[in-house]
PDB file of C-alpha atoms in Angstrom:
ATOM      1  CA  ILE W   1    -139.570  17.561-147.955  1.00  0.00           C
ATOM      2  CA  THR W   2    -136.356  16.750-149.759  1.00  0.00           C
ATOM      3  CA  MET W   3    -136.969  15.347-153.202  1.00  0.00           C
ATOM      4  CA  LEU W   4    -134.697  14.040-155.921  1.00  0.00           C
ATOM      5  CA  GLU W   5    -136.060  13.300-159.385  1.00  0.00           C
ATOM      6  CA  ASN W   6    -134.430  11.906-162.483  1.00  0.00           C
ATOM      7  CA  VAL W   7    -134.826  14.228-165.442  1.00  0.00           C
ATOM      8  CA  HIS W   8    -133.467  14.285-168.977  1.00  0.00           C
ATOM      9  CA  GLY W   9    -133.074  17.707-170.463  1.00  0.00           C
ATOM     10  CA  ILE W  10    -131.220  20.946-170.881  1.00  0.00           C
ATOM     11  CA  VAL W  11    -131.053  23.898-168.527  1.00  0.00           C
ATOM     12  CA  LYS W  12    -130.508  27.257-170.188  1.00  0.00           C
ATOM     13  CA  VAL W  13    -129.041  29.969-167.969  1.00  0.00           C
ATOM     14  CA  ASN W  14    -131.345  33.003-168.029  1.00  0.00           C
ATOM     15  CA  GLN W  15    -128.736  35.564-167.034  1.00  0.00           C
ATOM     16  CA  ASP W  16    -127.080  37.838-169.586  1.00  0.00           C
ATOM     17  CA  SER W  17    -123.792  36.442-170.921  1.00  0.00           C
ATOM     18  CA  ARG W  18    -121.853  39.154-169.033  1.00  0.00           C
ATOM     19  CA  TYR W  19    -122.851  37.453-165.776  1.00  0.00           C
ATOM     20  CA  VAL W  20    -122.035  34.163-164.145  1.00  0.00           C
ATOM     21  CA  VAL W  21    -124.120  31.879-161.921  1.00  0.00           C
ATOM     22  CA  PHE W  22    -122.296  30.072-159.133  1.00  0.00           C
ATOM     23  CA  LEU W  23    -122.847  26.363-158.588  1.00  0.00           C
ATOM     24  CA  PHE W  24    -123.519  24.419-155.403  1.00  0.00           C
ATOM     25  CA  ASP W  25    -122.242  21.117-154.042  1.00  0.00           C
ATOM     26  CA  THR W  26    -125.728  19.727-153.326  1.00  0.00           C
ATOM     27  CA  TYR W  27    -129.394  20.689-153.526  1.00  0.00           C
ATOM     28  CA  GLU W  28    -129.961  19.979-149.835  1.00  0.00           C
ATOM     29  CA  VAL W  29    -130.276  22.735-147.236  1.00  0.00           C
ATOM     30  CA  ASN W  30    -126.695  22.344-145.986  1.00  0.00           C
ATOM     31  CA  ARG W  31    -125.478  23.244-149.492  1.00  0.00           C
ATOM     32  CA  LYS W  32    -122.391  25.319-150.035  1.00  0.00           C
ATOM     33  CA  MET W  33    -121.775  27.673-152.918  1.00  0.00           C
ATOM     34  CA  LEU W  34    -118.628  26.697-154.796  1.00  0.00           C
ATOM     35  CA  GLN W  35    -116.503  29.835-155.087  1.00  0.00           C
ATOM     36  CA  ASP W  36    -114.543  28.549-158.093  1.00  0.00           C
ATOM     37  CA  LYS W  37    -117.357  26.827-159.991  1.00  0.00           C
ATOM     38  CA  TYR W  38    -119.706  28.844-162.132  1.00  0.00           C
ATOM     39  CA  VAL W  39    -121.330  28.935-165.546  1.00  0.00           C
ATOM     40  CA  LYS W  40    -121.818  31.877-167.862  1.00  0.00           C
ATOM     41  CA  GLY W  41    -125.163  33.469-168.581  1.00  0.00           C
ATOM     42  CA  GLU W  42    -126.897  32.231-171.749  1.00  0.00           C
ATOM     43  CA  SER W  43    -125.031  28.905-171.632  1.00  0.00           C
ATOM     44  CA  SER W  44    -126.855  25.563-171.828  1.00  0.00           C
ATOM     45  CA  TRP W  45    -126.096  22.374-169.919  1.00  0.00           C
ATOM     46  CA  TYR W  46    -127.330  18.820-169.919  1.00  0.00           C
ATOM     47  CA  THR W  47    -129.064  17.877-166.667  1.00  0.00           C
ATOM     48  CA  ASP W  48    -129.975  14.436-165.348  1.00  0.00           C
ATOM     49  CA  ALA W  49    -131.384  15.293-161.915  1.00  0.00           C
ATOM     50  CA  LYS W  50    -133.649  17.824-160.235  1.00  0.00           C
ATOM     51  CA  GLY W  51    -133.364  18.233-156.476  1.00  0.00           C
ATOM     52  CA  THR W  52    -135.666  20.148-154.146  1.00  0.00           C
ATOM     53  CA  GLY W  53    -134.313  21.051-150.717  1.00  0.00           C
ATOM     54  CA  GLU W  54    -136.346  21.248-147.519  1.00  0.00           C
ATOM     55  CA  ASP W  55    -136.415  25.019-147.987  1.00  0.00           C
ATOM     56  CA  GLY W  56    -138.273  24.515-151.267  1.00  0.00           C
ATOM     57  CA  LYS W  57    -135.361  25.656-153.449  1.00  0.00           C
ATOM     58  CA  VAL W  58    -135.024  23.718-156.700  1.00  0.00           C
ATOM     59  CA  PHE W  59    -131.654  22.821-158.185  1.00  0.00           C
ATOM     60  CA  TYR W  60    -130.605  20.979-161.335  1.00  0.00           C
ATOM     61  CA  ARG W  61    -127.529  18.801-161.481  1.00  0.00           C
ATOM     62  CA  ILE W  62    -125.219  19.741-164.302  1.00  0.00           C
ATOM     63  CA  ALA W  63    -124.046  16.280-165.218  1.00  0.00           C
ATOM     64  CA  GLN W  64    -120.439  17.208-166.035  1.00  0.00           C
ATOM     65  CA  ASP W  65    -119.143  17.294-162.465  1.00  0.00           C
ATOM     66  CA  GLY W  66    -122.231  16.655-160.346  1.00  0.00           C
ATOM     67  CA  GLU W  67    -122.570  20.280-159.346  1.00  0.00           C
ATOM     68  CA  TRP W  68    -125.940  21.927-158.895  1.00  0.00           C
ATOM     69  CA  ILE W  69    -127.380  25.126-160.333  1.00  0.00           C
ATOM     70  CA  GLU W  70    -130.280  26.967-158.735  1.00  0.00           C
ATOM     71  CA  GLY W  71    -133.530  26.538-160.669  1.00  0.00           C
ATOM     72  CA  GLU W  72    -134.387  30.193-160.259  1.00  0.00           C
ATOM     73  CA  TYR W  73    -131.665  31.104-162.783  1.00  0.00           C
ATOM     74  CA  VAL W  74    -132.446  28.597-165.517  1.00  0.00           C
ATOM     75  CA  THR W  75    -135.133  27.463-167.927  1.00  0.00           C
ATOM     76  CA  PHE W  76    -135.544  23.686-168.039  1.00  0.00           C
ATOM     77  CA  VAL W  77    -136.152  22.137-171.460  1.00  0.00           C
ATOM     78  CA  ASP W  78    -137.414  18.550-171.244  1.00  0.00           C
ATOM     79  CA  MET W  79    -135.897  16.166-173.794  1.00  0.00           C
ATOM     80  CA  LYS W  80    -137.865  13.060-172.827  1.00  0.00           C
ATOM     81  CA  ASP W  81    -140.101  13.255-175.896  1.00  0.00           C
TER      82      ASP W  81
END
């Protein structure tokens, strides 16, 4: 089941700062990794959407450009409160 939720928070990249995490064009199963778009480990980004693909993989939209980062590599911090 594909699911898109509105969220309001920060995603913190769990990887060490020596590494980068590549971004995707969508959270859906036909997603493509963007070869030239990535974020550094230990960086933090505002997110406004959480998408779950039919394969169960969770992604967060990094609001800047509408690119998606895989949930496996980040810690989500809710800012709703």
